[in-house]
Amino acid sequence: MSCRMQQRARSSWRLALTCMALAMLFWREICAQIRYSVSEEQREGAVVGNLAKDLGLDPRTLKERGFRIVSTSGDSLFTVNQNDGILSVNGKIDREVVCERISSCNINLKIALENPLEIHYVSIEIMDVNDHAPTFPEKQKLLEIWESALPGARYQLQAARDPDGGVNSVQQYKLSHNDHFRIEVKDRGEDRKMPFLILQKPLDRETSRKHKLVLTALDGGRPPKSGTMEIIVDVLDVNDNMPVFTQEVYSVTLKENVPVGTTVIQVNATDMDDGPNGEVFYSFGKDIDSRLTKLFDLNSITGEMTVIGQIDFEEMNSFEIDIQASDKGSVPLTSDKSITIKIIDVNDNVPEIEVTSFSSAVPEDCKTGTTVALISVCDSDSGVNGKVLCYITEDTPFRLMASSQDNIYALVTASSLDRESVPRYDITLLAKDAGQPPLSSVKTITVQVSDVNDNSPQFSLSPYAFYVFENNIAGKLLFSVSASDRDLDDNAVVKYSIWRDSGDENKYTSFININSENGEIYGLKGFDFETIKMFQFHVLATDTGSPSLSSNVTVNVFILDQNDNVPVILSPVSANGSAEGVEEIPRNVNAGHLVTKVRAYDADIGYNGWLLFSLQEVSEHSLFALDRYTGQIRTLRSFTETDEAQHKLVILVKDNGNVSLSATATVIVKVVEPKEAFAASDVKNAEKDEEENNVTFYLIITLGSVSVLFVISIIVLIVMQCSKSTDYSSKYLQDTNYDGTLCHSIQYRSGDKRYMLVGPRMSIGSTIAPGSNRNTLVIPDRRRRDSGEVRNVMLDAYFCL
């Protein structure tokens, strides 16, 4: 019958009528249920049944009607022949694969025919055959049973598995013959039978430590198939024996200061039990002193005792240590033993140096034998190991003096002290005992030498020489002196003052003042080189110690010239004193005729006094020429009838200072006829002779003054050199052939194109710019071969400051 049609008929009668009408119009459907059975493991092509015959179908029409399998849960396992309608096996069938863990294995097929449509249902039961043997999940089962287990104890085992079903599955278990165990089987349903191992006789480990059993599982096949599992029963020991030490007494000697890790002793204990009950471990006793656990360590497995701390005989010379040997049973058993350790003394203590009384600072003027410190030495060892000798290792002005008490020493001065030479002493004390081998220790103490005022201030130079430009500003710093004192603190604080007295030689000290703190010297008024060329005074340096000490130094001050004087016209000079003159010359003079000579001088020296002449104003440039160095005025050509009879020349006289100063002179040149010129020339020559005599007189006075100053300077410097101490070496006068004069010369350097002022302390290549405190003056190159008498005097003369 058609299940679908019946279910639809129940749900809706209208739908059922419609289906029936359609079936009657288009096809006829036949429902049938056929059952077959076939054993598994059949060969391919094995006949299951004849569907055409069982369904009453004509085999000849099967192909035309499309006879086939249209739906099945295992359609790949079967095939149908359209020629004869025989249903056969399509390959080998394994029931355990097709119906795993199902007791009844049925495969449903749907057979369909068309024209008219027919559907038939076929159920095929796969019959089981005994093709599998029982198997255990484990080939070997290990059981641990205490020997104290009571009879009747049950131990569950894993059941065997058989893929076959029904009677072909596991049906019974058998246990190999033994005196202690039997097997029981409990049915859990669904062909599951659970085996249990039952203890039926007490076990004895000492008799038999292990039991081997064989469990066999049998199925219900004919003949039956079987599987086995080996059961190994390990009999666990009961802890009934305590550990026993191998020695009755443990005693050992040990040297102090042995290295960490040194083995002291190794104990050993045995236990007759097996397993954890026979495994022995070692530990210190419960009441052991905590200090001992910091000195010794006990290996819990080997029983080896080692040193982990510093063993010191002086702290403790023997030890008694309790140890325990315990097994690892569930209820462990323990035995105790004492170990005696005797410590052997060695010379392990170095001497100790202690400074009981110490004066860290000792005055440098203290007397020999002054006590500086009290030293005590000690050694914790006894006997010869405790006897100590102490001494100083280096050569110092100190020594150790032993006192009446043992190991007490006094550190005293052995010679005079000088703080300026050695301000401190690091004294190394060595203490050595008499042990074998001897031990020693070193201690360093520092003794400071305190200062006393035993050194006077010392100037950095003696004498000092300073160069100061004239016209200095009053109150401005000129220079400074410096003195140092080798003493300390107040003894080294230096105050400066100027030594003043009422003598004429020190009249210039009223022009200067000194800063008492830093030695800076100031001018109270400006100096004038033309008035004073040099002067000297004494500076006194005094420390603030008690009593104070002092020293003095001579300071030589040389005034340097500046361009502060205007050139003075000596000729021409009129009757009223103005620089103006009249010169008459014949009209018939030739070119180069000397008209007149302008004479001038400058009170300054050097470049500042070097004068140059130039025409500032001239009525006819083609008639007259002026020599810039000599001041001579000469004609450039002969006069003509058209030339004027009178000419005015304004001459500028200028020095060579940085800021040059100048003066002017006016010369009126009158051109007269030759007879008139002759008469006038006689008068003029007489006047010129008188003027030249005056100039010569002035030059003699100037040269005499310079010579006198030069001689005075030489005498002063020679006296200063002779008054110097023989052991003093000047930082300035380093030339042994120098005679003490401070002379300078003017030299012209063609390479540099300038004039140089060269002194005895200056190298040939050194130069000093004008305006500085040094001695080189730089001027432009103005050389001429015929420079005249003024230039020759300036270049050839040596002058002294």
PDB file of C-alpha atoms in Angstrom, residues 88 318 336 350 440 461 517 520 553 659 724:
ATOM      1  CA  SER A  88      22.336  -9.750  -6.702  1.00  0.00           C
ATOM      2  CA  SER A 318      83.528  21.201  68.032  1.00  0.00           C
ATOM      3  CA  ASP A 336      68.493   8.826  64.515  1.00  0.00           C
ATOM      4  CA  VAL A 350      95.615  38.378  60.479  1.00  0.00           C
ATOM      5  CA  SER A 440     100.252  40.284  58.037  1.00  0.00           C
ATOM      6  CA  LEU A 461     110.140  89.149  39.441  1.00  0.00           C
ATOM      7  CA  GLU A 517      94.818  93.402  48.080  1.00  0.00           C
ATOM      8  CA  GLU A 520      97.560  96.773  41.149  1.00  0.00           C
ATOM      9  CA  VAL A 553     111.057  94.556  45.365  1.00  0.00           C
ATOM     10  CA  VAL A 659      98.074 111.475  15.268  1.00  0.00           C
ATOM     11  CA  LYS A 724     120.586  91.506  42.957  1.00  0.00           C
TER      12      LYS A 724
END
